[in-house]
Structures are given as structure tokens and as C-alpha cells.
PDB file of C-alpha atoms in Angstrom:
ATOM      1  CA  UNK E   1      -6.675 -69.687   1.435  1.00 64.00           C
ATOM      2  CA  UNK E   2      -7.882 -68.239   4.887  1.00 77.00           C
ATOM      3  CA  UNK E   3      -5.013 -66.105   5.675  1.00 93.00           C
ATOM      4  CA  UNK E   4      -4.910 -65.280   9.439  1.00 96.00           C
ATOM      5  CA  UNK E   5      -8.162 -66.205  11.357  1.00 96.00           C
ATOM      6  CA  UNK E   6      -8.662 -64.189  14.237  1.00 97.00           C
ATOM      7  CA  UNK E   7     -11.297 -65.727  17.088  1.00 96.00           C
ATOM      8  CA  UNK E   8     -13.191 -64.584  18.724  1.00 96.00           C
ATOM      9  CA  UNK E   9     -14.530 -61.278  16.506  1.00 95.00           C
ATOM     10  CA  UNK E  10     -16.649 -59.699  19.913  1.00 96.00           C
ATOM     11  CA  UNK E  11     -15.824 -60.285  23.056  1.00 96.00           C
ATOM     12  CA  UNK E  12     -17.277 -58.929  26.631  1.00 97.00           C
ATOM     13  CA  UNK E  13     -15.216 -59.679  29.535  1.00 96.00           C
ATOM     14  CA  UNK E  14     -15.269 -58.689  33.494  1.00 97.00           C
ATOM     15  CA  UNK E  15     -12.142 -57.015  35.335  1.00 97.00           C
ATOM     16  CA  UNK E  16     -10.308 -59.936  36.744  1.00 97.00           C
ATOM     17  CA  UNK E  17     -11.140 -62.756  34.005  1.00 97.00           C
ATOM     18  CA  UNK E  18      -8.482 -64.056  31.950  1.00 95.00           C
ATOM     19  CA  UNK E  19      -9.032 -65.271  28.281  1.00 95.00           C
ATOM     20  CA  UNK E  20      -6.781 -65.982  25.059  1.00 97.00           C
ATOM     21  CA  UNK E  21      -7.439 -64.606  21.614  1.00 97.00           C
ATOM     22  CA  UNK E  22      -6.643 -66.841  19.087  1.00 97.00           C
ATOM     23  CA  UNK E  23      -4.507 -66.222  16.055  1.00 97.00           C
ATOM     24  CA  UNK E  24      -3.986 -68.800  13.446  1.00 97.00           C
ATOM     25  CA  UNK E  25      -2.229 -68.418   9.728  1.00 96.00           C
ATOM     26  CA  UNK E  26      -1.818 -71.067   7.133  1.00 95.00           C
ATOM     27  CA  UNK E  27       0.627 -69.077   5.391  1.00 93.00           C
ATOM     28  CA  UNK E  28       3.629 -70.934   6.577  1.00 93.00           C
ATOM     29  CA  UNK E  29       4.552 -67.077   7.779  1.00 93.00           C
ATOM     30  CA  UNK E  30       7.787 -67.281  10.378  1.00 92.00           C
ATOM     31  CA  UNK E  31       6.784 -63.527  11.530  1.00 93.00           C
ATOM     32  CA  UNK E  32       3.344 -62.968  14.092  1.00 94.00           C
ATOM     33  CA  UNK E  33       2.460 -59.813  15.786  1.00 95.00           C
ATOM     34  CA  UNK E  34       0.079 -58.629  17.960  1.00 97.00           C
ATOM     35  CA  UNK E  35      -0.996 -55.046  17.951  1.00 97.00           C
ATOM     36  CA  UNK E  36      -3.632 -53.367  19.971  1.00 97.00           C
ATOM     37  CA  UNK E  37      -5.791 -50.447  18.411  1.00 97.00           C
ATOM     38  CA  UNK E  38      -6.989 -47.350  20.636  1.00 94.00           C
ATOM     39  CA  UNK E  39      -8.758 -44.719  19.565  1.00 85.00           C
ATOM     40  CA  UNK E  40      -6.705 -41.586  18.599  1.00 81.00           C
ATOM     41  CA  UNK E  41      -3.662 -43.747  19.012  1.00 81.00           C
ATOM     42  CA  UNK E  42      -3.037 -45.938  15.794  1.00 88.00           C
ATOM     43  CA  UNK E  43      -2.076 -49.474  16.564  1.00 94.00           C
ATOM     44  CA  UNK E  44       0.612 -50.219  18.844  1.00 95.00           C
ATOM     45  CA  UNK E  45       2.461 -53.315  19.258  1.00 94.00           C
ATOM     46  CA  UNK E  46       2.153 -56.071  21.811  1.00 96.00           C
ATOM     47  CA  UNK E  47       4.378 -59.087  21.498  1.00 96.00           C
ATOM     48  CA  UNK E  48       5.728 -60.379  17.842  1.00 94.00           C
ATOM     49  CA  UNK E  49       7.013 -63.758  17.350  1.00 94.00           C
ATOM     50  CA  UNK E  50      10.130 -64.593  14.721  1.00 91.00           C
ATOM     51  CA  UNK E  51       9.186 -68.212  14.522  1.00 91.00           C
ATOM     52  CA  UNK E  52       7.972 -70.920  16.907  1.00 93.00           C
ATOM     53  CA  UNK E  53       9.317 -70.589  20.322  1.00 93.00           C
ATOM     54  CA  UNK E  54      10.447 -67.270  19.985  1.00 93.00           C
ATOM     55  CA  UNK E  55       8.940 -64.723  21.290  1.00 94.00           C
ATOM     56  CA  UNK E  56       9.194 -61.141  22.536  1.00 93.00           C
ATOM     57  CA  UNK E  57       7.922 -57.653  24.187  1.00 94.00           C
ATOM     58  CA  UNK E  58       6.770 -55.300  21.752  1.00 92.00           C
ATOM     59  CA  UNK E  59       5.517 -51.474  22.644  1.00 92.00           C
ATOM     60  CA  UNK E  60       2.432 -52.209  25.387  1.00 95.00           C
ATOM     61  CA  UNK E  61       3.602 -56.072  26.733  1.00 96.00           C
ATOM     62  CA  UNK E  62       2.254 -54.888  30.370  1.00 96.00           C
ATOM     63  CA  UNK E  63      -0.552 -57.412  31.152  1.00 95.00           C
ATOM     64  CA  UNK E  64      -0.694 -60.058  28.471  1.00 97.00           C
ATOM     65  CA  UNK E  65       1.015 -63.339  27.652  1.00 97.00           C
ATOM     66  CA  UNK E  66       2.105 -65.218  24.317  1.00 97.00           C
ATOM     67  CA  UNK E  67       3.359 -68.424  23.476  1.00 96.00           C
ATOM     68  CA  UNK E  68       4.512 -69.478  19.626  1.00 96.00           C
ATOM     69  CA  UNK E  69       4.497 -73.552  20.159  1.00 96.00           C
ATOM     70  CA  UNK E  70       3.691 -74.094  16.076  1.00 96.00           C
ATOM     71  CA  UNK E  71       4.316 -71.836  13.139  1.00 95.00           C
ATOM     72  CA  UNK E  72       0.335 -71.700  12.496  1.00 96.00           C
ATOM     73  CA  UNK E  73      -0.402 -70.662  16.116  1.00 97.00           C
ATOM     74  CA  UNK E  74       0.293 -67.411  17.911  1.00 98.00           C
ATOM     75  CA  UNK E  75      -2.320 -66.829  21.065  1.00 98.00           C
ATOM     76  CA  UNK E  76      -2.550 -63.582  23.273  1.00 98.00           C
ATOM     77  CA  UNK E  77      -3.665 -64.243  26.751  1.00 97.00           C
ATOM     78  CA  UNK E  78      -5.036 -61.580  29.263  1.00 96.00           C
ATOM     79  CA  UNK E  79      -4.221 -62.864  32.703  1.00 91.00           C
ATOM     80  CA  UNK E  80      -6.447 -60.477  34.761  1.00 96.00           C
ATOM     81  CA  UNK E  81      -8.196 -58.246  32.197  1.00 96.00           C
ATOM     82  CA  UNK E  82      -8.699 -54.704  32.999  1.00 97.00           C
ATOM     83  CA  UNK E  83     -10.838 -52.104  31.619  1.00 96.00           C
ATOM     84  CA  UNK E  84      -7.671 -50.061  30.280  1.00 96.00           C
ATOM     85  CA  UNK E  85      -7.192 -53.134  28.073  1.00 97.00           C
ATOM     86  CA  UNK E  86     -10.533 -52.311  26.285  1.00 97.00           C
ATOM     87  CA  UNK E  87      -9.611 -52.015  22.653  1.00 97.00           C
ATOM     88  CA  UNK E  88      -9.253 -53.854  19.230  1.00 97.00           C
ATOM     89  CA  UNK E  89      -6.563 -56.208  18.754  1.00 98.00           C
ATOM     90  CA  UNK E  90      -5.194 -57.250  15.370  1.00 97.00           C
ATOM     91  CA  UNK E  91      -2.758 -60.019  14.201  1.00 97.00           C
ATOM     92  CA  UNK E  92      -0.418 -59.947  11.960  1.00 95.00           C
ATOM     93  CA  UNK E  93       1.872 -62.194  10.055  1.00 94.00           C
ATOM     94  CA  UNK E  94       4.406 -61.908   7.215  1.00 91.00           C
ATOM     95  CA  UNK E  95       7.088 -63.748   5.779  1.00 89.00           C
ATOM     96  CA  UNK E  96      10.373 -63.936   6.415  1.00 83.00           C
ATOM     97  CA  UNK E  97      11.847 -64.627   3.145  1.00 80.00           C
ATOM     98  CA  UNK E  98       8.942 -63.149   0.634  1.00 72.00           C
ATOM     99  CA  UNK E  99       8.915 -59.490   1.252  1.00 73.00           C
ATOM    100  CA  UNK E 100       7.527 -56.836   3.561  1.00 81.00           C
ATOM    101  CA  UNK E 101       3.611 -57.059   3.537  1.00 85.00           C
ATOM    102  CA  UNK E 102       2.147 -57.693   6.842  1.00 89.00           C
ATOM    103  CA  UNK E 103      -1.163 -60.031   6.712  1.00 92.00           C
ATOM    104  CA  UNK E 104      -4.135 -58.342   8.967  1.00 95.00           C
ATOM    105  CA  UNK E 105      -6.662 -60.613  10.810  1.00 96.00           C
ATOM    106  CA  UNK E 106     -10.290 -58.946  11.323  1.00 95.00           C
ATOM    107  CA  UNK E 107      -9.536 -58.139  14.810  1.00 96.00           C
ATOM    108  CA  UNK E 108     -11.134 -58.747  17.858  1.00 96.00           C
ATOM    109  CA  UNK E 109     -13.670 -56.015  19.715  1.00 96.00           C
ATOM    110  CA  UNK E 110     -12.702 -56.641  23.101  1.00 97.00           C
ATOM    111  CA  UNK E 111     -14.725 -54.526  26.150  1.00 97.00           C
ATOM    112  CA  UNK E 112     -13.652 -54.921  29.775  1.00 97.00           C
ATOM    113  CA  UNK E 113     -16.393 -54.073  32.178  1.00 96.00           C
TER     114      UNK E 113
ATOM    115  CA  UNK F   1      12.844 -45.776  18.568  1.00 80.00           C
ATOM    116  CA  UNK F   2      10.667 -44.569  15.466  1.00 86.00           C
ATOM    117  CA  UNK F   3       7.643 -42.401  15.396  1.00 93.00           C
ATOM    118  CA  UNK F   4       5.131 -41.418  13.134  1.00 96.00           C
ATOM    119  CA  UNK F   5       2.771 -38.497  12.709  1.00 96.00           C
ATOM    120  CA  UNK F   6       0.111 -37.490  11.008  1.00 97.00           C
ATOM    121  CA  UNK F   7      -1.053 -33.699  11.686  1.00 95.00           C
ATOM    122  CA  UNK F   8      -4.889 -34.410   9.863  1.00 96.00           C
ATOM    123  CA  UNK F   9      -7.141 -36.308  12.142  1.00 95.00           C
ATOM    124  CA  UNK F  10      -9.911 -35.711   9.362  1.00 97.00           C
ATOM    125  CA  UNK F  11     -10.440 -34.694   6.474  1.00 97.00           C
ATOM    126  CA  UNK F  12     -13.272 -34.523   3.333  1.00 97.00           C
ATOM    127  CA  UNK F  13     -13.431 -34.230  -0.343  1.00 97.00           C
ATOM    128  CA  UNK F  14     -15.601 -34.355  -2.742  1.00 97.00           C
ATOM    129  CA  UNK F  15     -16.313 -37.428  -5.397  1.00 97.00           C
ATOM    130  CA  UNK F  16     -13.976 -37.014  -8.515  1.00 97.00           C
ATOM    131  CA  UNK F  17     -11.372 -34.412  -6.534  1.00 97.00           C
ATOM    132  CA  UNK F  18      -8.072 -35.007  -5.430  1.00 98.00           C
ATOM    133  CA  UNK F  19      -6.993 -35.342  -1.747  1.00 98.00           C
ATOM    134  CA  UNK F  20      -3.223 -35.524   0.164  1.00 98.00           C
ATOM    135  CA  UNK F  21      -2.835 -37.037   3.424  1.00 98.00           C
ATOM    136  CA  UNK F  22       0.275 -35.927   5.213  1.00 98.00           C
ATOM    137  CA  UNK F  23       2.893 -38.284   7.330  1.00 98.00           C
ATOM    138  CA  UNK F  24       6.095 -37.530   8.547  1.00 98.00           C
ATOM    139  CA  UNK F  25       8.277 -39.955  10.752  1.00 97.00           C
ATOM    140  CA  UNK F  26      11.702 -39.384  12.335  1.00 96.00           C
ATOM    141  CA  UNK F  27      14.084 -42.334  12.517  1.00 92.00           C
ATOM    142  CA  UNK F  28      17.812 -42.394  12.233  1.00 90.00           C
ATOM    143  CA  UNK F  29      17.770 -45.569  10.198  1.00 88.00           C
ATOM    144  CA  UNK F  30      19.028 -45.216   6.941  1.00 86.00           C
ATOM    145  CA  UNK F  31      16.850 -48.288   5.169  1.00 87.00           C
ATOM    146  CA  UNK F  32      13.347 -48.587   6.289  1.00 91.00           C
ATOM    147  CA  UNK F  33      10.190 -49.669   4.760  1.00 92.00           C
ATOM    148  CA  UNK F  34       6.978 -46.896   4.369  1.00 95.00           C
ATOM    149  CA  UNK F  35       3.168 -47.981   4.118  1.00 95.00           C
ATOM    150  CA  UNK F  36      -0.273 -46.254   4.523  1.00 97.00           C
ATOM    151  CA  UNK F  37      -2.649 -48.643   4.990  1.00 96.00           C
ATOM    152  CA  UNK F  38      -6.665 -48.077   5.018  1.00 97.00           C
ATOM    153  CA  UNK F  39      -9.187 -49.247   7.647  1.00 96.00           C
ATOM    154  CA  UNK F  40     -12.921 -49.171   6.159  1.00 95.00           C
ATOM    155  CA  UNK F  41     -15.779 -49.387   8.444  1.00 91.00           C
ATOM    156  CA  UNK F  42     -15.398 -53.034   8.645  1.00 91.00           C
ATOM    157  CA  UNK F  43     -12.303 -52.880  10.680  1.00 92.00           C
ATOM    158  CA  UNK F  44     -10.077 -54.861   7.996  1.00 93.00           C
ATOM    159  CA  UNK F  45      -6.629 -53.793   7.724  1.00 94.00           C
ATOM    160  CA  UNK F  46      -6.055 -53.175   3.511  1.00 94.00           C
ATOM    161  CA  UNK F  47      -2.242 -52.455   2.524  1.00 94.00           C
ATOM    162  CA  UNK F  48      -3.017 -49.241   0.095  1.00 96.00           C
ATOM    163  CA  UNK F  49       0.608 -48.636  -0.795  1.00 95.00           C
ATOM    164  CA  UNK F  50       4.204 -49.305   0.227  1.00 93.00           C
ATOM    165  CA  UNK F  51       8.014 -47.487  -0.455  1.00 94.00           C
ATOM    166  CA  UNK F  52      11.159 -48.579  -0.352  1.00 91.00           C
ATOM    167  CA  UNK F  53      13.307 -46.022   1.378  1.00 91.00           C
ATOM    168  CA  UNK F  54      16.415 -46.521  -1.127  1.00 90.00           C
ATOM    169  CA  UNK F  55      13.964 -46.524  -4.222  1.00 89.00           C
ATOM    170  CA  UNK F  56      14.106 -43.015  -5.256  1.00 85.00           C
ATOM    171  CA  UNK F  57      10.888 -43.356  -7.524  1.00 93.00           C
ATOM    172  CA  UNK F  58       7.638 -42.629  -5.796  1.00 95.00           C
ATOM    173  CA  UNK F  59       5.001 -45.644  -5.373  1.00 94.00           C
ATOM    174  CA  UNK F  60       2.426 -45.923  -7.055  1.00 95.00           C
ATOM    175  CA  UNK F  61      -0.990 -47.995  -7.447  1.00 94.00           C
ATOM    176  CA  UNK F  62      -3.564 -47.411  -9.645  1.00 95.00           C
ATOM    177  CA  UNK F  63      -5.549 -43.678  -8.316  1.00 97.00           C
ATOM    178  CA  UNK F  64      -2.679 -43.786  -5.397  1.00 98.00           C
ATOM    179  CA  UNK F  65       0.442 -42.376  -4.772  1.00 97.00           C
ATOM    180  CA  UNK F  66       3.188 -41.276  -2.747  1.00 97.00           C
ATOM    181  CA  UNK F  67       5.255 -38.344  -2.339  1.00 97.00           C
ATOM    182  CA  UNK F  68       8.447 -39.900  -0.261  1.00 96.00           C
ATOM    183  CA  UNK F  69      10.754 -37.137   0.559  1.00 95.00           C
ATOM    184  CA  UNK F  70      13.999 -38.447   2.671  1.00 94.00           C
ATOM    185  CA  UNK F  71      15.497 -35.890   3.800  1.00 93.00           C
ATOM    186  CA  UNK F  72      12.586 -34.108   5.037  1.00 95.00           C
ATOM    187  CA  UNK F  73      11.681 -37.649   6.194  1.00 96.00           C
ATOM    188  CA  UNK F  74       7.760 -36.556   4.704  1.00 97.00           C
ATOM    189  CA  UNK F  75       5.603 -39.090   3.311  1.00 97.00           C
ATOM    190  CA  UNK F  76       2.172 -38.148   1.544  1.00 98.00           C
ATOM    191  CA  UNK F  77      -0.999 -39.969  -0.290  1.00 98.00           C
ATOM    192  CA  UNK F  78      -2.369 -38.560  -2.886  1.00 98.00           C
ATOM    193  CA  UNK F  79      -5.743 -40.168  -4.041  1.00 98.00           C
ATOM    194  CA  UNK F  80      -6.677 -39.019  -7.375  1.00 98.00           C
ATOM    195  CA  UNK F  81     -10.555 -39.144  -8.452  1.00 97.00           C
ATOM    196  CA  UNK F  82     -11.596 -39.827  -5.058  1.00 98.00           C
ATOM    197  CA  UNK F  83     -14.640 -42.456  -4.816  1.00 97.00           C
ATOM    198  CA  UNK F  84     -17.275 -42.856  -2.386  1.00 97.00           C
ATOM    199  CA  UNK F  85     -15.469 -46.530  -1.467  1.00 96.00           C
ATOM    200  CA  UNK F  86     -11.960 -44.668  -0.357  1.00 97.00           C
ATOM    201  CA  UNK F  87     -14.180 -43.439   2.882  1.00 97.00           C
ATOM    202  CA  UNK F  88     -11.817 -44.917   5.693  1.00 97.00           C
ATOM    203  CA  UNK F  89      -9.577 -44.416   8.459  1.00 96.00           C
ATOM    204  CA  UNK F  90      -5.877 -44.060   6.674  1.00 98.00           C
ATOM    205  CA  UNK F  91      -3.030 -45.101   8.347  1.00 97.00           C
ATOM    206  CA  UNK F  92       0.701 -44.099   7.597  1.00 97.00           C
ATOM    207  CA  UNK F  93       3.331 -47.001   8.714  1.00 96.00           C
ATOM    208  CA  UNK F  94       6.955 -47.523   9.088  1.00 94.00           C
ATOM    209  CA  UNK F  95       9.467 -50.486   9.132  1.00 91.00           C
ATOM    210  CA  UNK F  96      13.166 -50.712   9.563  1.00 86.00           C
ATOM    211  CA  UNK F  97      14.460 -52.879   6.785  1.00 77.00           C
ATOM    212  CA  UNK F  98      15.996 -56.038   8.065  1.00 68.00           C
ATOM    213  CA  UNK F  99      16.022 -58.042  11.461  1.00 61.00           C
ATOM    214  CA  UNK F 100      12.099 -56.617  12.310  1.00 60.00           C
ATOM    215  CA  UNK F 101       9.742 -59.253  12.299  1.00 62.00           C
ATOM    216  CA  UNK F 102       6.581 -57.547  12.161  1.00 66.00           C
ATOM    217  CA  UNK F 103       7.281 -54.208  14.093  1.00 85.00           C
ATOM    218  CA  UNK F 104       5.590 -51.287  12.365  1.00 90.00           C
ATOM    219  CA  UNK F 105       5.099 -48.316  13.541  1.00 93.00           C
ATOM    220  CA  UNK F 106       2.192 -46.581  13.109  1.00 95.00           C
ATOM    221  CA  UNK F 107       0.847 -43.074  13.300  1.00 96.00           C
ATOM    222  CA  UNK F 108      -2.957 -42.065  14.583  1.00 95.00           C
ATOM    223  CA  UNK F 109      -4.545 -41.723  11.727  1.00 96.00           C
ATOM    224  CA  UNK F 110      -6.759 -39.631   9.316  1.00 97.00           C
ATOM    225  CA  UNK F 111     -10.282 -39.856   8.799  1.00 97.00           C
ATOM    226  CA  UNK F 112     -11.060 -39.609   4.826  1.00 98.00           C
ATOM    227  CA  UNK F 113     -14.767 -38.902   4.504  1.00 98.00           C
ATOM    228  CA  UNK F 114     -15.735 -38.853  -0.139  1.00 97.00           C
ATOM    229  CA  UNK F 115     -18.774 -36.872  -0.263  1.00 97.00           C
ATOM    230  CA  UNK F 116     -21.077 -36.121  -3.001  1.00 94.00           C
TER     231      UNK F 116
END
């Protein structure tokens, strides 16, 4: 059972690219999240999902872009990265119908140069 | 909107002792879910403990525990015989009950460091 599988684990990008992280549970899990991690900041959330084609703003939306086409699926893409979007970013997923625990990925190290 | 704070950006004890890491939050829900959650070196998010808000009875799990206070909206982890492997960045977390997907809240964060 693999959980959610977070891809890339490093990443090094330059201001202007775009890229997606990918997020992937096999779960079954109707809830995904995205959450960034700064330091001195705790994690902060990005966009969440409730189930496949729903999604919405979370904390920090400014400058990134989900979709939720399948339950399994929930990528995070970075239009026009910036350096202020330098930081770890986690996924999450939990079920709707079997309690409260939220399901981590390994995160992603992302540096904008 | 819900926040969370926790006053101890780091703190140390020694193998064997007892440590509390402090969290209070401020929300005007009345049901709400409570977590701390550690973050080793490797980055991995690991759920440590959770409380119910309506559950009067403090969590508990194995060397961990809680000390949920509502109306002072305070919530504490206590890790009793501290071991070398509880060295991590602890985070305190909060929930609203129903209708939240996956929004937590969480606070910044205390740096446990077990020492010899």
C-alpha cells in the first residue's frame, strides 16, 4: 500500500518556468490538499480538493493551479515560478467517511532561482 | 478563521525526562478536531496524537499525551521518558469538525532536541 506518492522529491527551477508536482493516492481518499511549508511558518494551505472535479482556494492560492480529473490524482502547477515560492510542499489526503487522519506525502524540496 | 500558536520555537531535554510543548488556538467553533504532529529530519509528516474537542478525556498514546483544556482553548504534549528518536520538529494542528476536507491549521512549530 503506497499511500500518497509525491514526485518529484528535489526540484531546482528558474523564475519564469512553470512545472506540476504530482500527487497520487491509492487510498480511494475523496479529500486532497496541498500545503506549502516555510520556515518559521508551519504549513499553510494551498488548494484542497473534496472529490474529483472539485476544487478550491485554500490560505496561499496566489500563483498556482490544480485540477482533480480522477480520485487518485491531484497535481499542483506553478505557472511562472518565483523565488517567493521556494519552499516544501506536502500532500495530503483523507477520507471522507473513515475519520479525521490526514495522509502526508514526503514532500517536495522545491528552490526557485 | 482559526489560528494556532505555539510560544516555544525550541526546546531540549534530556534522555529519560519529561517534556511539555505548549499550543493554544482561538476559534469560535464549538466542535473541532486537535493534532500535534512530528516532522523528523526526514521531512515525513507522522500523526503523534489527535483530540476530539467534545471528548472530555485527554488523548493518549503510548509515552504521549495531551492536556486539552476548552475553555482556555490550551492544548499541550507531554512526552514522558523522552528518547533520542522523539528529536523533531512538533507541530500542533486544528480542524473544524464537519464540511472541511483537509483544512488544518497549523501553528509554527517547536524544535524538540533529546540529549544525552
Amino acid at each position: 500500500n503506497a499511500g500518497v506518492t509525491q514526485t518529484p522529491k528535489f526540484q531546482v527551477l528558474k523564475t519564469g518556468q512553470s512545472m506540476t508536482l504530482q500527487c497520487a493516492q491509492d487510498m480511494n481518499h475523496e479529500y486532497m490538499s496541498w500545503y506549502r511549508q516555510d520556515p518559521g511558518m508551519g504549513l499553510r494551505l494551498i488548494h484542497y480538493s473534496v472529490g474529483a472535479g472539485i476544487t478550491d482556494q485554500g490560505e496561499v492560492p496566489n500563483g498556482y493551479n490544480v485540477s482533480r480529473s480522477t480520485t487518485e490524482d491531484f497535481p499542483l502547477r506553478l505557472l511562472s515560478a518565483a523565488p517567493s515560492q521556494t519552499s516544501v510542499y506536502f500532500c495530503a489526503s483523507r477520507s471522507r467517511y473513515q475519520g479525521e487522519k490526514l495522509f502526508f506525502g514526503s514532500g517536495t524540496q522545491l528552490s526557485v532561482l | 478563521a482559526q489560528t494556532v500558536t505555539q510560544s516555544q520555537p525550541e526546546m531540549s531535554v534530556q534522555e529519560a525526562e519529561t517534556v511539555t510543548l505548549s499550543c493554544t488556538y482561538d476559534t469560535s467553533e464549538s466542535n473541532y478536531y486537535l493534532f500535534w504532529y512530528k516532522q523528523p529530519p526526514s521531512r515525513q509528516m507522522i500523526l503523534v496524537i489527535r483530540q476530539e474537542a467534545y471528548k472530555q478525556q485527554n488523548a493518549t498514546e503510548n509515552r504521549f499525551s495531551v492536556n486539552f483544556q476548552k475553555a482556555a482553548k490550551s492544548f499541550s504534549l507531554k512526552i514522558s521518558d523522552s528518547q533520542l528518536g522523539d528529536t523533531a520538529m512538533y507541530f500542533c494542528a486544528f480542524m473544524k469538525h464537519s464540511g472541511t476536507a483537509s483544512k488544518l491549521t497549523f501553528g509554527t512549530g517547536t524544535r524538540l532536541q533529546v540529549t544525552l
